[in-house]
Short mmCIF file of C-alpha atoms in Angstrom, two decimals:
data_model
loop_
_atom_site.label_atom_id
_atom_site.label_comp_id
_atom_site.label_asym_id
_atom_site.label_seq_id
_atom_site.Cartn_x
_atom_site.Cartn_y
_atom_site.Cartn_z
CA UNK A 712 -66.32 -82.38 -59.87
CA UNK A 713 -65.12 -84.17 -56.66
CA UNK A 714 -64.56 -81.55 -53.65
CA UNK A 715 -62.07 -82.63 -51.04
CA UNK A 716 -65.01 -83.50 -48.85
CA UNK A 717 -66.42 -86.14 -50.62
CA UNK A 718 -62.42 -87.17 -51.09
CA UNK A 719 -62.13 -87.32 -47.37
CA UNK A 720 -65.28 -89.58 -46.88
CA UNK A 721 -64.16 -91.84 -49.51
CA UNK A 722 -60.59 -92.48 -48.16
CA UNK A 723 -58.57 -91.44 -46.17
CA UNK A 724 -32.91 -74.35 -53.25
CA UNK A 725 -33.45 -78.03 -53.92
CA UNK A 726 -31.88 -81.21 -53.93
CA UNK A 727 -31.14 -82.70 -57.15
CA UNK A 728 -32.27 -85.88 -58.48
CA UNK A 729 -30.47 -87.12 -61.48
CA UNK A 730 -30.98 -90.80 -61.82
CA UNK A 731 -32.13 -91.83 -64.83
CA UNK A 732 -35.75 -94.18 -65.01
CA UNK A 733 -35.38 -98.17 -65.24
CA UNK A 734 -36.67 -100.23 -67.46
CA UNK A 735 -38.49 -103.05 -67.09
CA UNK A 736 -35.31 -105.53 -67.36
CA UNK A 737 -33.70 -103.07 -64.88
CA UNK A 738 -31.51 -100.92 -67.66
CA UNK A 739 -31.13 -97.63 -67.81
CA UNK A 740 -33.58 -95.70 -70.31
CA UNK A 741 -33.56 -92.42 -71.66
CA UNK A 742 -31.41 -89.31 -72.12
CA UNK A 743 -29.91 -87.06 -69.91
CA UNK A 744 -30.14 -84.41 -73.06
CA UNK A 745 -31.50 -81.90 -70.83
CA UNK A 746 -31.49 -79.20 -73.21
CA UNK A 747 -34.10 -80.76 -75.44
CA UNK A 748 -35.81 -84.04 -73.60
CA UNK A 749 -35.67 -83.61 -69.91
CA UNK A 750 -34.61 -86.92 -67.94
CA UNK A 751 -37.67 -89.42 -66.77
CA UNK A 752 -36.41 -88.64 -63.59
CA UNK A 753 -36.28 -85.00 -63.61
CA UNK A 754 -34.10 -82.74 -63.67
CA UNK A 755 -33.68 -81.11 -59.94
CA UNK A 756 -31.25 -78.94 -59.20
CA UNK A 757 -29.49 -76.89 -62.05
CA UNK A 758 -29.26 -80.10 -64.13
CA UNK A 759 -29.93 -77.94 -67.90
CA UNK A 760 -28.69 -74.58 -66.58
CA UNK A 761 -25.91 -73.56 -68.78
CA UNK A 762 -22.49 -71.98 -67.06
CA UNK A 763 -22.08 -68.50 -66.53
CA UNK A 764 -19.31 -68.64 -68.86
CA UNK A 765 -21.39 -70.09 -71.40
CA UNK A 766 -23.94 -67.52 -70.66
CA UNK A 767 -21.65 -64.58 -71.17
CA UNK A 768 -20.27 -66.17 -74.27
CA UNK A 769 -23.51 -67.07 -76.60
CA UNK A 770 -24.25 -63.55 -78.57
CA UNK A 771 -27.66 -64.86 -78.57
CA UNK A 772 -28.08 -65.13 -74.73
CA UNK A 773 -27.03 -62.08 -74.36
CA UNK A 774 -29.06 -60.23 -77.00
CA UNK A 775 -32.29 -61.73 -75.00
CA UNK A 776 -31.13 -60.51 -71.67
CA UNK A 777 -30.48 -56.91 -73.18
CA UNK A 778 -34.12 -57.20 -74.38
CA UNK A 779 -34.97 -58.41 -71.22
CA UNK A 780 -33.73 -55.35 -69.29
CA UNK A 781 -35.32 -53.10 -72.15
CA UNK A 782 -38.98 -54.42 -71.09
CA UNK A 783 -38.27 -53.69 -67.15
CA UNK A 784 -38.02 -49.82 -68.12
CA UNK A 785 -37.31 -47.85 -65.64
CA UNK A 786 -39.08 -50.27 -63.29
CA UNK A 787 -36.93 -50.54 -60.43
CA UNK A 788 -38.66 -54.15 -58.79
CA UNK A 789 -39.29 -55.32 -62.70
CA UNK A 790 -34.66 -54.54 -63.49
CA UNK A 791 -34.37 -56.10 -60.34
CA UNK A 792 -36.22 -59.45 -61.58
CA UNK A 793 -34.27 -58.97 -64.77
CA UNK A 794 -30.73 -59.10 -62.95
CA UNK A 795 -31.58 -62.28 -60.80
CA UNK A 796 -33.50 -64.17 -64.09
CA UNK A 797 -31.14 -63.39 -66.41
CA UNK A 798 -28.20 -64.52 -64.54
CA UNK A 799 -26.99 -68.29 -65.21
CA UNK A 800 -29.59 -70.26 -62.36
CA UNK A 801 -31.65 -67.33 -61.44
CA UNK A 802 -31.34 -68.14 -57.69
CA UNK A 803 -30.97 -66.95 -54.46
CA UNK A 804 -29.06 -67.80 -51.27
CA UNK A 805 -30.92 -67.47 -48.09
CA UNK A 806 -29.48 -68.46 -44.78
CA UNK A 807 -31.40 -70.91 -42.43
CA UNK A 808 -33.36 -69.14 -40.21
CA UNK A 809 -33.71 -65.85 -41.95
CA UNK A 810 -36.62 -64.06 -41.20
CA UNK A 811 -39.81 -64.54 -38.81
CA UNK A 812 -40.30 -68.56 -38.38
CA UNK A 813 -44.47 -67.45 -38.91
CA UNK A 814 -46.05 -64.56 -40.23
CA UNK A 815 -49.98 -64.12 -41.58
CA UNK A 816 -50.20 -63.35 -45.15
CA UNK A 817 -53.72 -61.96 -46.01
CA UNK A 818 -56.37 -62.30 -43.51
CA UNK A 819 -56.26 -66.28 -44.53
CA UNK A 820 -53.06 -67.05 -45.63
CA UNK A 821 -50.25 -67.60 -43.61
CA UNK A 822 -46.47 -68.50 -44.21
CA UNK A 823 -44.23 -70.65 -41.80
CA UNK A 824 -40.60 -70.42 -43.09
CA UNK A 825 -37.37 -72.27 -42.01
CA UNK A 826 -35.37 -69.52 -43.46
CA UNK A 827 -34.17 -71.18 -46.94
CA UNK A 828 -37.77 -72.89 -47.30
CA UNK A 829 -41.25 -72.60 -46.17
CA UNK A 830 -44.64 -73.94 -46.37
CA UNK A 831 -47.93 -72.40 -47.22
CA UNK A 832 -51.13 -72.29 -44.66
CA UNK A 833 -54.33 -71.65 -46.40
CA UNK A 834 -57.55 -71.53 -43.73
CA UNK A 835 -60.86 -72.34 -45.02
CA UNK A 836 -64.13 -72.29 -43.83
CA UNK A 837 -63.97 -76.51 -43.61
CA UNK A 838 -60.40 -77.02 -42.60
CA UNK A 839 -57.11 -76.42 -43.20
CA UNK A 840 -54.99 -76.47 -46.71
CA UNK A 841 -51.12 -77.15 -45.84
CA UNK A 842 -48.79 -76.51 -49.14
CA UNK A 843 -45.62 -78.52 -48.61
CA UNK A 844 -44.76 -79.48 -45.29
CA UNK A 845 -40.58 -78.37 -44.56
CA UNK A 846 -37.61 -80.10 -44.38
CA UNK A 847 -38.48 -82.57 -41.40
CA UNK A 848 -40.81 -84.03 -38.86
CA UNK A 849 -38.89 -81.82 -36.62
CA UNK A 850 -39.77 -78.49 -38.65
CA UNK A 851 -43.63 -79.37 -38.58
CA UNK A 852 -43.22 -79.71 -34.64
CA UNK A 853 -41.42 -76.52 -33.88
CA UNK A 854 -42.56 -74.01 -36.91
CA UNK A 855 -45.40 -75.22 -38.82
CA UNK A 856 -47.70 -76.33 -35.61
CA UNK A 857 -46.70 -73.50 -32.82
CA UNK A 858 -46.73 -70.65 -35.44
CA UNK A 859 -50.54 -72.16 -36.04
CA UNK A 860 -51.26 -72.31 -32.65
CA UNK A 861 -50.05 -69.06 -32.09
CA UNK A 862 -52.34 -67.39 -34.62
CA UNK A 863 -55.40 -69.58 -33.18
CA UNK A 864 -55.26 -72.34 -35.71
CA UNK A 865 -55.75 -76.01 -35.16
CA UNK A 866 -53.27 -78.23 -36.27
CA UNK A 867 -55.94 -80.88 -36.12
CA UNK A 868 -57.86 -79.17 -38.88
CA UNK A 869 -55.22 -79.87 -41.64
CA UNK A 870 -57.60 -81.90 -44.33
CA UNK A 871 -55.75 -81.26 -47.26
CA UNK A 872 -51.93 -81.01 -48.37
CA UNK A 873 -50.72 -80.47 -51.29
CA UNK A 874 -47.18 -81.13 -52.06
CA UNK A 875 -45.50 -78.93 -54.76
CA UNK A 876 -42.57 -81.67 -55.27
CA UNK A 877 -41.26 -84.78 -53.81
CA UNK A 878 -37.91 -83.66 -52.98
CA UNK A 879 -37.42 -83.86 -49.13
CA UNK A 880 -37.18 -79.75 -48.28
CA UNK A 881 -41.12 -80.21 -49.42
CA UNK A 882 -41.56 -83.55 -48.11
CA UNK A 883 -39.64 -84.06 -45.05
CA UNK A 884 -42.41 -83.33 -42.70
CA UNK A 885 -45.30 -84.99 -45.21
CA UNK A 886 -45.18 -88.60 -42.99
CA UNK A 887 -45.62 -86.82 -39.41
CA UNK A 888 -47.92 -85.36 -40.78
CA UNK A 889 -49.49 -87.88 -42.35
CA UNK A 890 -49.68 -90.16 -39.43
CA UNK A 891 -50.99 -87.64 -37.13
CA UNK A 892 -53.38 -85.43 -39.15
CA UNK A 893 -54.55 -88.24 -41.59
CA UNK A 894 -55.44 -86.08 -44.24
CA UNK A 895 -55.99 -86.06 -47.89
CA UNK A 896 -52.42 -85.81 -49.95
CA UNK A 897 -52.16 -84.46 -53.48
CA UNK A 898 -48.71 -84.71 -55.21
CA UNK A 899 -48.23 -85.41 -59.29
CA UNK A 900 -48.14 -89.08 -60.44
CA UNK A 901 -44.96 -89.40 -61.39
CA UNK A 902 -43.73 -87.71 -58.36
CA UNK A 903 -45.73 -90.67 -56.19
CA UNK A 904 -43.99 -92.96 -58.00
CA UNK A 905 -40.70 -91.75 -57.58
CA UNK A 906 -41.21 -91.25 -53.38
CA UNK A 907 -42.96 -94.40 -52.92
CA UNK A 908 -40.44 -96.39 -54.72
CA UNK A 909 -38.53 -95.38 -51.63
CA UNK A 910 -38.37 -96.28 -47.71
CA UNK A 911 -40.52 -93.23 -47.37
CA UNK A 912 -43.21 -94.48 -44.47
CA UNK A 913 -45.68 -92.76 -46.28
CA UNK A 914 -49.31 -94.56 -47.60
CA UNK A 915 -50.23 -93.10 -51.30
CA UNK A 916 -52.79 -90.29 -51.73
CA UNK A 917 -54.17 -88.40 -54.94
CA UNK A 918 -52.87 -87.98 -58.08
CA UNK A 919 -53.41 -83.76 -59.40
CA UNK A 920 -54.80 -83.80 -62.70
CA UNK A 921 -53.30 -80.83 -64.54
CA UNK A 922 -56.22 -77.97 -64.29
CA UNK A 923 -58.09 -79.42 -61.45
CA UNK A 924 -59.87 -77.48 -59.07
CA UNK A 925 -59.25 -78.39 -55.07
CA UNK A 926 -62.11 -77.00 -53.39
CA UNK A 927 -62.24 -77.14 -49.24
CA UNK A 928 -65.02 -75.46 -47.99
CA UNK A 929 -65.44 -71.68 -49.42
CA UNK A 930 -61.59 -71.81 -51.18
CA UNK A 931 -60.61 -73.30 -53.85
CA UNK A 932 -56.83 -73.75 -55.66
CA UNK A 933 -56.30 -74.58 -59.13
CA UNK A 934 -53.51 -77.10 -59.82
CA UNK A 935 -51.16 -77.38 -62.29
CA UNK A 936 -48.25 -79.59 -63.35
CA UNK A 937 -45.37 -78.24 -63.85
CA UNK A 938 -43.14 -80.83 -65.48
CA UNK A 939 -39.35 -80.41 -65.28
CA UNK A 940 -37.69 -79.62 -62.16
CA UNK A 941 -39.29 -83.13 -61.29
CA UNK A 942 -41.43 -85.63 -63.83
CA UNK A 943 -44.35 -84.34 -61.62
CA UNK A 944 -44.16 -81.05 -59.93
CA UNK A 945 -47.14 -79.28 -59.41
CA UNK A 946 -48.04 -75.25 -59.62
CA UNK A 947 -51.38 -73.41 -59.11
CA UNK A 948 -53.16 -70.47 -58.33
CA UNK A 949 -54.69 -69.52 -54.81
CA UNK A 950 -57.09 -66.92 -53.31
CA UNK A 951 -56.33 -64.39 -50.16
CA UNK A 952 -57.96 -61.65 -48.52
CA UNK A 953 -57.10 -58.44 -48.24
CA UNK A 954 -58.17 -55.40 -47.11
CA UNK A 955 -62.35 -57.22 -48.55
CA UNK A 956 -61.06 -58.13 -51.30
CA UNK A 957 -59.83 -61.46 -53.04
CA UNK A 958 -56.20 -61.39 -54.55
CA UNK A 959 -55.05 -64.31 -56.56
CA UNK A 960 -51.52 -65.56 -56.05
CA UNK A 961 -49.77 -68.09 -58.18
CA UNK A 962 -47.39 -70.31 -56.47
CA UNK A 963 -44.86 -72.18 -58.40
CA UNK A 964 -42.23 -75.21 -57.39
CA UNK A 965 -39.59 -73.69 -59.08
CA UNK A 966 -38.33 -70.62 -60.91
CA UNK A 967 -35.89 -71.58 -63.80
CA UNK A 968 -36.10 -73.10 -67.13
CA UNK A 969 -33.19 -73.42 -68.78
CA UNK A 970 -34.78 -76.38 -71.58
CA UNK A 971 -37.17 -76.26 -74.55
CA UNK A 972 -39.45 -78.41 -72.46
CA UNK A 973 -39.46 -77.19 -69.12
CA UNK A 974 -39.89 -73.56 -70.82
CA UNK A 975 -43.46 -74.41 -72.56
CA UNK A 976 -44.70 -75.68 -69.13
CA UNK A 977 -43.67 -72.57 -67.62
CA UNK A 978 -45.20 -70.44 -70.45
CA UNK A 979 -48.33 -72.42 -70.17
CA UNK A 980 -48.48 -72.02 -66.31
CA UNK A 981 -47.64 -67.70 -66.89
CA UNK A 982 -50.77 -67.70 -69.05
CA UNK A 983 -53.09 -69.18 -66.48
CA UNK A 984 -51.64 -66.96 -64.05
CA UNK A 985 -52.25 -63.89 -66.31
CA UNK A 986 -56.09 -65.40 -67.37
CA UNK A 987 -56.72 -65.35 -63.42
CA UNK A 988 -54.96 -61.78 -63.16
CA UNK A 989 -52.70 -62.93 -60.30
CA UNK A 990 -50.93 -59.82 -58.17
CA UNK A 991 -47.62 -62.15 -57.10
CA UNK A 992 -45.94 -64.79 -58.04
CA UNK A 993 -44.37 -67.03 -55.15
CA UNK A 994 -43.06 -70.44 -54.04
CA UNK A 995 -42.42 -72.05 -50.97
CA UNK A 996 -38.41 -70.23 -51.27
CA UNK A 997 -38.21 -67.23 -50.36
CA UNK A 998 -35.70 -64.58 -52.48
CA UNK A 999 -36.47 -66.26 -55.52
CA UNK A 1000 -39.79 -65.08 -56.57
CA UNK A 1001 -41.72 -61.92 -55.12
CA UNK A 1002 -41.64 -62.90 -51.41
CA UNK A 1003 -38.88 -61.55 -49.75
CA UNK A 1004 -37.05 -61.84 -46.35
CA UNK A 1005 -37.90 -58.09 -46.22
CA UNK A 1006 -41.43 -58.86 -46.86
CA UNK A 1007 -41.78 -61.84 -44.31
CA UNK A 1008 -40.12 -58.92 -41.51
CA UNK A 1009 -42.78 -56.52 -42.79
CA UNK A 1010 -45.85 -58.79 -42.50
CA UNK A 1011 -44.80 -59.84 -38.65
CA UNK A 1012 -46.89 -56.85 -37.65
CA UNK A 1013 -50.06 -57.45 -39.67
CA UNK A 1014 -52.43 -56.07 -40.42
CA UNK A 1015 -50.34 -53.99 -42.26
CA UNK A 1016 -50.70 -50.12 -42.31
CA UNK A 1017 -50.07 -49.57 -46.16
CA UNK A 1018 -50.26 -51.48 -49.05
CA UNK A 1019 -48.92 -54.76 -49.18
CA UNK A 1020 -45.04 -55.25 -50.19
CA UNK A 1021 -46.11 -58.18 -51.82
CA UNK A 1022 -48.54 -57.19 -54.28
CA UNK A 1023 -47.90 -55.96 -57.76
CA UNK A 1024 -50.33 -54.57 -59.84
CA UNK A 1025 -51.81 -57.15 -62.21
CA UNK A 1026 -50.28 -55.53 -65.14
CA UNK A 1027 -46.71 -55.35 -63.61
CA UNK A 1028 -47.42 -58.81 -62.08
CA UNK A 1029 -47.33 -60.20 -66.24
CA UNK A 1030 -44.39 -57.86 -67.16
CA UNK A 1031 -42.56 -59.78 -64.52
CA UNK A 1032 -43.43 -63.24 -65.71
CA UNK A 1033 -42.85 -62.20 -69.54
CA UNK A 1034 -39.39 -60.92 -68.07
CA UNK A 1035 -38.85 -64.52 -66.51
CA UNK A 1036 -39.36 -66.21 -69.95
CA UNK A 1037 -37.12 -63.95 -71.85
CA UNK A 1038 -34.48 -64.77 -69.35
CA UNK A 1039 -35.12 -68.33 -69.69
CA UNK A 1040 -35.01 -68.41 -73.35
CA UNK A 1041 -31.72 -66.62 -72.52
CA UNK A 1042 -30.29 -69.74 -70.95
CA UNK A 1043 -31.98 -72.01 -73.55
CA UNK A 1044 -29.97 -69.80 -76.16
CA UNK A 1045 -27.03 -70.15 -73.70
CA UNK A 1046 -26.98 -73.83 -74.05
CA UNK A 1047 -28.02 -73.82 -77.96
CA UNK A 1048 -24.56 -72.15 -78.70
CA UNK A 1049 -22.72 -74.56 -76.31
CA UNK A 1050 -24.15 -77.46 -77.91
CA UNK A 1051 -23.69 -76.19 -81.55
CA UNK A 1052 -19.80 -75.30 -80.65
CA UNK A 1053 -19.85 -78.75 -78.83
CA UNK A 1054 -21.23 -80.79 -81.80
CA UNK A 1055 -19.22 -78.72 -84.81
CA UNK A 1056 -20.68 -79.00 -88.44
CA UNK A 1057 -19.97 -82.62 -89.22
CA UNK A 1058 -22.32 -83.97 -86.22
CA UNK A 1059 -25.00 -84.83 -88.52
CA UNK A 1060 -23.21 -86.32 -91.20
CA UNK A 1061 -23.81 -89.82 -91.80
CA UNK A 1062 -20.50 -91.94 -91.65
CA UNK A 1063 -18.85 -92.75 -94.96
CA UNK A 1064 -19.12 -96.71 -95.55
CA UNK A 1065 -15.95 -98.54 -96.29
CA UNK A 1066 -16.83 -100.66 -99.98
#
């Protein structure tokens, strides 16, 4: 297994993107069938997510959502989850600048946020791990480095980032940081293609192979691609301490699946999550999954007095996630009764041939 280390001595909301691939005579290829292939290009955005009138009109849809709600219970956080999955994009609105610009996680995790998007800061004992880097070279020099300054971290020691998508509220920052930091970049394959077929200034840096381990110094993350909002966004599962103990978190890229393909990644991904017995499920957007505003206002004063408002149990932690894939099959459902009233029974029928 190659560390980062030996990787290091060797070498150096979204936006939608809805083009389709080219082939190699310059044609379009493909199908933008999202709800059964998803585009080579990825979907972004809510390309596949099915209308909320479409939604509230499949029988189907809305006999999985009902379900849904039935395995929150009396669950307050878990009917919550259910009411924002189960709706027609499972989103979130957050307003730019919202909550603290910095806050410390666990005792090695820490959080700088824009408001609408952040960016993960995982210390280890050999460096730095940066997940995503903000919307601009701007946002690294005014949130990501003086909120790490501010807590006593280095800049400087940033060896590793991994980047959970290519779309620029991830990878607006990634060349300034690149060019200053110089350090070791891990995106999905496809995703490097798709950025450096671009005026991006950036060099190339590591494919993630889907399971790896990234190991820097005493931490390690586990990486996984999650195919669908792009061809090559990437997932995984990282450590924090709290309170002497280690708490596994899974952080994801994005939070709806509204396609037969994008859901298997994300049921594969929720059964990694569940083998590692994660305690919270996040991204790099906050509203959307289990970090809130509310929480990133909480954690400003850590360490924190009580438990943590971001931890679930490990068992309510997987009721959340199976509540997330019922909703999702809600929306595949959703677009399954579109597409049927769409298509009509005569869609299959071969033509009849003149004699």
């Amino acid at each position: 297994m190659r560390t980062v280390s030996s990787l290091l001595a060797a070498a150096v909301l979204c936006l939608p993107f809805t083009a389709l691939a080219q082939s190699a005579s310059g044609e379009n290829f493909g199908t933008t069938d999202t709800l059964y292939t998803m585009p080579e290009a990825g979907q972004g955005g809510g390309a596949g997510d099915p209308t909320p009138e479409q939604l509230a009109a499949s029988p189907e849809a809305q006999t999985i959502i009902a379900n849904a709600h039935r395995m929150a219970g009396d669950d307050a956080d878990l009917m919550a989850a259910a009411d924002q999955f189960c709706s027609w994009n499972a989103g979130a609105n957050v307003a730019r600048g919202a909550g603290p610009d910095f806050v410390q996680v666990f005792d090695d995790v820490y959080f700088a946020n824009s408001g609408w998007v952040g960016a993960w800061v995982i210390n280890t004992s050999d460096g730095i791990i940066l997940w995503d880097t903000l919307n601009s070279e701007e946002e690294v020099k005014t949130i990501i480095e003086p909120g790490m300054r501010r807590f006593g971290l280095d800049p400087a020691d940033i060896k590793v980032v991994v980047i959970g998508h290519y779309h620029n509220d991830h990878t607006g920052g990634l060349p300034y940081v690149q060019r200053t930091y110089n350090p070791a970049i891990y995106m999905g394959k496809q995703d490097w293609d798709v950025i450096m077929a671009g005026d991006s200034g950036l060099l190339r840096g590591e494919d993630v192979i889907d399971g790896q381990k990234l190991t820097l110094g005493d931490t390690s993350l586990t990486l996984l691609l999650l195919p669908g909002h792009t061809p090559g966004s990437v997932s995984g599962i990282f450590a924090g301490q709290y309170q002497g103990r280690t708490v596994n978190i899974l952080n994801t890229t994005a939070s709806r699946y509204s396609t037969y393909t994008s859901m298997a990644a994300f049921q594969r991904m929720f059964d990694e999550a569940k083998r590692a017995q994660v305690e919270a499920v996040v991204q790099v957007h906050p509203e959307i999954n289990m970090l809130k505003i509310a929480t990133l206002n909480a954690l400003h004063d850590y360490p924190l007095a009580g438990p943590h408002p971001m931890l679930w149990s490990v068992e309510k932690t997987a009721a959340y996630m199976d509540i997330s894939l019922e909703c999702g099959r809600a929306r595949v459902a959703a677009n399954k009764t579109a597409r049927d009233a769409e298509r009509g029974p005569d869609y299959y029928r071969s033509p009849d041939i003149a004699e």
